[in-house]
C-alpha angles and dihedrals in degrees: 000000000000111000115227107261090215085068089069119087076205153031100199132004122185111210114198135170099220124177118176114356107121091129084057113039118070092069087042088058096042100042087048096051089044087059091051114270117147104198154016139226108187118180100204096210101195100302106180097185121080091288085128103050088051087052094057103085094048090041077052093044083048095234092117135054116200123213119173112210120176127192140095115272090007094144092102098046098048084055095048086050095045089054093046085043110041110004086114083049106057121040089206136028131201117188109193138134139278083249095048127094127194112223117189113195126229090041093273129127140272102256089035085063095038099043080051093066103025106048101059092070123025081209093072099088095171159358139246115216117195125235118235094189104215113216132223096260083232100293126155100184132048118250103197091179098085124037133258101260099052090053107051109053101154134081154179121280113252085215095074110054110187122215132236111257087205096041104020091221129118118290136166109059099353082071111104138208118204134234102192147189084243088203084063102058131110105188128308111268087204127342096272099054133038126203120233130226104274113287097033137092159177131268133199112229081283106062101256133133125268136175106168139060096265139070118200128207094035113248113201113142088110113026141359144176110232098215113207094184100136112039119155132359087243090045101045087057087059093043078058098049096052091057127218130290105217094059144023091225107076111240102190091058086078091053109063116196119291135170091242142139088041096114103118132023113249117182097148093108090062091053089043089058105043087054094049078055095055090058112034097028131078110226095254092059094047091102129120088271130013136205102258090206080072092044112118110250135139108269114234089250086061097044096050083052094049099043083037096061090032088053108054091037082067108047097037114059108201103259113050104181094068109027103181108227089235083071089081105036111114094011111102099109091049085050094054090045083055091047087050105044095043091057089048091054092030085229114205126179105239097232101030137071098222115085122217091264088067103061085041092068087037094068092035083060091049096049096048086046095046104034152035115258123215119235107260094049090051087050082051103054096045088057088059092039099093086052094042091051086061102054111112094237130116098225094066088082088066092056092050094061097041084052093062096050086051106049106064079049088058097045092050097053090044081049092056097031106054131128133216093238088059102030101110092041090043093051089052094053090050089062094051095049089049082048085054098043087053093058097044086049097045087048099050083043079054101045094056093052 
């Protein structure tokens, strides 16, 4: 079941390890927000350059939020946290780099290309976004004085997709990035591809399946990722320097600087940017940068209000005395959204003791205890259990039992369901929900003593 849009803090976030990139990042995070992000999670890893000072504005104007997060090889881990942390918040994730752009076509925004192709089947938990690799324009030294965008303006074919020489499998612009409904997400097999609860998938911008981190042929009529990995000669050697976040072992010292990926001239971005400023911004504001304190968002008073309303609306049908069972089925993952963002706001009805959160278990309860739950909301709802567990209110109990009846039957069907792609991940999770099924069974043993 569709999950009410107003419950969300966000549309689109775009979570991202930076380290660095304070010469960068300013028209990443403009031209980003001017193509209709909401929000950003940036994982500071160690930058020791003024990334910071050029965050500041946007930390102030509360469309960042600034995490710093040291450590060699840490990019799987900030996703993994930004999922535990923020996936009730943000209706959409995309998880992407400080050089990577995201270009939808036709001049529309991101979540009007993504909700396109996502909302006609819930089994669509993600999608899988092209690379088009930008090359250096044959430059050799780094003019900071213009941005990236407007400097690199050539790119690789997409009609000659190279191959990996350690995988053998296509690389170049057949390589994805992935925008994702962050509450149906497993774990990420590499940072460019994410793997879905059991019975859900990723889709390319047609519609179709996908389950690597390539998509070949290229499909971009709809939506890309302009990819500025390389630069300029200078810049690239720095890019070398800082190392790589996804692994200790420093991946850029094996390709030495080229003049590559400049085959065909691509300008369409620009165009693409000076059009999403015509219509969001005011005329004063249409220069190369903004100050983003000026910057048209929703201010936190009108989004309370709005998850507020949208809140309650969800978890009160109007007439209390005779709620119809039916009232709860599907809506475990809007339950558990409730139950987030409640506890965020710390939402309270104005005549009344319970808080929202209350009657957010409480449905969870009913619709364990009156329906069949589908796999990844079962998955869902044990992420959250251990918090859930410590909530000072009464009802949890409730959920805790009714825990204990639902998880061998979830065992059983991943036992039977499997696949061999998931096997070793699956059978993993198998041994951590048993975990979890021996302490809640120990406790309730505990508690009757």
């Amino acid at each position: 079941m569709a999950v009410d849009k107003n419950l969300f803090m966000y549309d689109l976030a775009v979570v991202a390890i930076m380290k660095n990139e304070g010469p960068y990042i300013k028209e990443w995070l403009d031209y980003h927000l001017l193509a209709g992000v909401n929000h950003f999670y940036i994982y500071d890893n160690e930058s020791s350059d003024n990334q910071k000072e050029v965050l500041q504005p946007y930390i102030k104007a509360g469309v960042v939020t600034y995490i710093f997060y040291p450590g060699k090889a840490r990019q799987y881990e900030a996703y993994f946290d930004a999922i535990q942390n923020y996936r009730f918040f943000c209706r959409y994730m995309a998880f992407i780099d400080g050089d990577e752009f995201i270009f939808p076509k036709n001049n529309r925004s991101v979540v009007e290309v993504l909700d396109e192709i996502l909302s006609d089947d819930e089994k669509r938990a993600g999608l899988v976004v092209n690379w088009h690799q930008f090359g250096s324009n044959f430059q050799e030294k780094a003019d900071l004085s213009r941005g990236v965008l407007e400097r690199f303006t050539r790119r690789a074919s997409d009609k000659n997709i190279p191959l990996s020489p350690r995988s053998g499998l296509p690389a170049g612009n057949a390589i994805v990035k992935s925008i994702l409904n962050p509450r149906k997400i497993h774990y990420f097999f590499n940072p460019h591809f994410a793997i879905p609860y059991l019975g859900l998938y990723a889709v390319n911008e047609n519609g179709e399946f996908r389950e690597y981190h390539f998509n070949n042929p290229p499909t971009v009529e709809k939506i890309v990722i302009n990819h500025y990995g390389q630069k300029s000669r200078e810049e690239y050697e720095k890019k070398v320097a800082r190392g790589a976040a996804d692994s200790v072992n420093n991946v850029y010292e094996k390709h030495p600087f080229e003049h590559i990926y400049n085959d065909e001239v691509d300008e369409e971005i620009l165009k693409y940017l000076e059009h999403r400023k015509k219509i969001i911004l005011p005329k004063s504001l249409r220069k190369k940068t903004f100050a983003v304190e000026k910057f048209p968002v929703e201010s936190e008073t009108a989004r309370f209000q709005r998850i507020s309303k949208a809140a309650q609306k969800n978890l009160l049908p109007e007439n209390l005395q005779s709620v119809p069972k039916d009232f709860f089925k599907g809506k475990l993952e809007t339950f558990l959204i409730c139950l987030a963002v409640s506890e965020k706001y710390k939402l309270k009805f104005t005549t009344e003791k319970e808080t929202f959160a209350e009657y957010a278990l409480y449905d969870i309860s009913q619709t364990l205890q009156y329906h069949s739950v589908n796999l990844e909301d079962c998955f869902l709802l044990l992420s959250v259990l251990p918090d859930i567990l410590k909530m000072p209110y009464e009802i949890k109990e409730n959920i805790r039992k009714l825990c204990i009846d639902t998880i061998p039957n979830l065992v059983e069907l991943l036992r039977t369901q499997t696949s061999f792609r998931d096997m070793a991940y699956d059978w993993q999770r198998i041994i951590q929900i048993k975990d979890l099924l021996k302490m809640l069974e120990s406790f309730d043993a505990y508690k009757k003593k």
